[in-house]
C-alpha angles and dihedrals in degrees: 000000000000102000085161098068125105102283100052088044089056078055102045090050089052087053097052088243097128122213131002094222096127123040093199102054086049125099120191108222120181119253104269132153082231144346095035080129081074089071141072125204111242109163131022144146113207094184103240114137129074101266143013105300091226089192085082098032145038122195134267102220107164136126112249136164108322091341145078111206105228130197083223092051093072116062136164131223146143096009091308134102106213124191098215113215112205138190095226133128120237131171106254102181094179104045112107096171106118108246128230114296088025127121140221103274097022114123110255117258101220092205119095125210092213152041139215140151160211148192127224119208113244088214123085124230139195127160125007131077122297118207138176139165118224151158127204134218138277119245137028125301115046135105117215113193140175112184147135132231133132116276111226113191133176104234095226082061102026086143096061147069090204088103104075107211091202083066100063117099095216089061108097100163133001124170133230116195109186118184091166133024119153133177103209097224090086106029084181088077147064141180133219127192146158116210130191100195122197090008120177109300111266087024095093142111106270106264091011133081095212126055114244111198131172092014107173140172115219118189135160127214090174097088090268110146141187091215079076124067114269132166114235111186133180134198115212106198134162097274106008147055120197135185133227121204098186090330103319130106115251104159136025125169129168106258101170120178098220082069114024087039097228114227131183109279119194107215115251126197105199136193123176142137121259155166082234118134092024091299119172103187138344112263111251102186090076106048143143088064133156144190104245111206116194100190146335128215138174125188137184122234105256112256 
């Protein structure tokens, strides 16, 4: 792993760390306003290789919305990780989303116009602080997502979200951190939110049947975009979980466990088409587009 290449460099000098001339006398620290000398960095793919290390990751490859997740659709190069989005029809049997230019009450067309991706880390994760650096794509229709819950497969399906977990009847919590979640049709704004799906019955939300919790808008009206590489960081604690916009806090919310019962998450990068944020249709006229990821790190709060 080549930490001393031009991208962690570009980190090490915003962290006042100098130069990166001695791997061994350089310590990664997540990207904090203060105390990131209270973490080590534990796991972390800097993307630069020539393909996905599949050692660290496994595919999303669902239908979805307007999209069909595809393996061909993540690709590596040049010390970046892209999610490609593409303007393609695939079969997609088991979509029933309606499709762009479709209406309430028409039958689903089970075919997308479009394809995008995703990995999902094979590692589980709990507390610590999760980081990536990241830029979206230009143009409406797409959903850009980094974001953290446990992946539950069938084995005789392990390659496929068509199994939804939150259907299992065994399943009685199962927790969604999202430090980052954009629908690319405002790259000015961002969502957070921690989620406990399928909790204890009458221990829901009133009128869900999930609890929501630290649900917040961030938008910029200061030029700030998505389209450009930004760091977006979360710390996953005990009782809290707190979100990081380059370094600042821009969200914290109480997310104890004796309530919201913690379990292990694995970390997901997502790219897929979508109605989200009010969108109509995807814009064609920009594509092809990706998500472009320059790392991802996690690290463990120092004992």
């Amino acid at each position: 792993m080549n930490l001393c290449g031009k991208l962690f460099t570009l980190t090490v000098v915003t962290l006042g760390l100098g130069a990166c001339s001695d791997m061994a006398e350089t310590k990664v620290l997540p990207l904090l306003e203060a105390n990131n000398d209270n973490y080590t960095l534990v796991w972390n793919d800097e993307f630069d290789g020539d393909t996905i290390d599949e050692t660290r990751w496994q595919y999303r490859l669902d239908c979805k919305h307007w999209s069909k997740q595809q393996k061909s659709n993540n690709v590596v190069a040049d010390g970046y990780y892209t999610i490609l989005l593409k303007k393609e029809r695939v079969e997609c049997p088991n979509n029933t989303w309606l499709q762009p230019g479709q209406k309430e009450g028409d039958e689903p067309a089970r075919v997308v116009q479009y394809t995008g991706g995703g990995v999902i880390s094979k590692s589980l994760f709990r507390y610590g602080f999760y980081e990536a650096r990241l830029k979206t794509p230009v143009g409406a229709g797409w959903h850009s997502s980094f974001w953290m819950m446990k992946y539950l497969e069938k084995p005789e399906n392990s390659d496929s979200l068509k199994f939804n977990p939150l259907d299992d009847q065994s399943l009685h919590s199962h927790i969604e951190l999202d430090p980052f979640e954009n629908d690319s049709i405002d790259p000015t704004h961002f969502q957070t939110d921690a989620h406990q799906w399928k909790p204890e019955p009458g221990t829901e939300d009133k009128g869900r049947t999930q609890n929501k919790v630290g649900t917040k808008q961030i938008r910029f009206n200061d030029g700030t975009t998505f389209t450009e590489f930004h760091v977006y960081g979360m710390e996953f604690t005990e009782t809290h979980v707190r979100y990081y916009f380059d370094g600042k806090l821009v969200s914290e919310t109480e997310f104890p466990a004796s309530r919201y019962k913690h379990n292990d998450v694995n970390i997901w990068l997502t790219g897929l088409g979508t109605f989200l944020g009010n969108t109509q249709a995807i814009d064609d006229s920009k594509l092809p587009e990706q998500i472009t990821v320059d790392y991802v790190r996690f690290f463990e709060k120092n004992i």
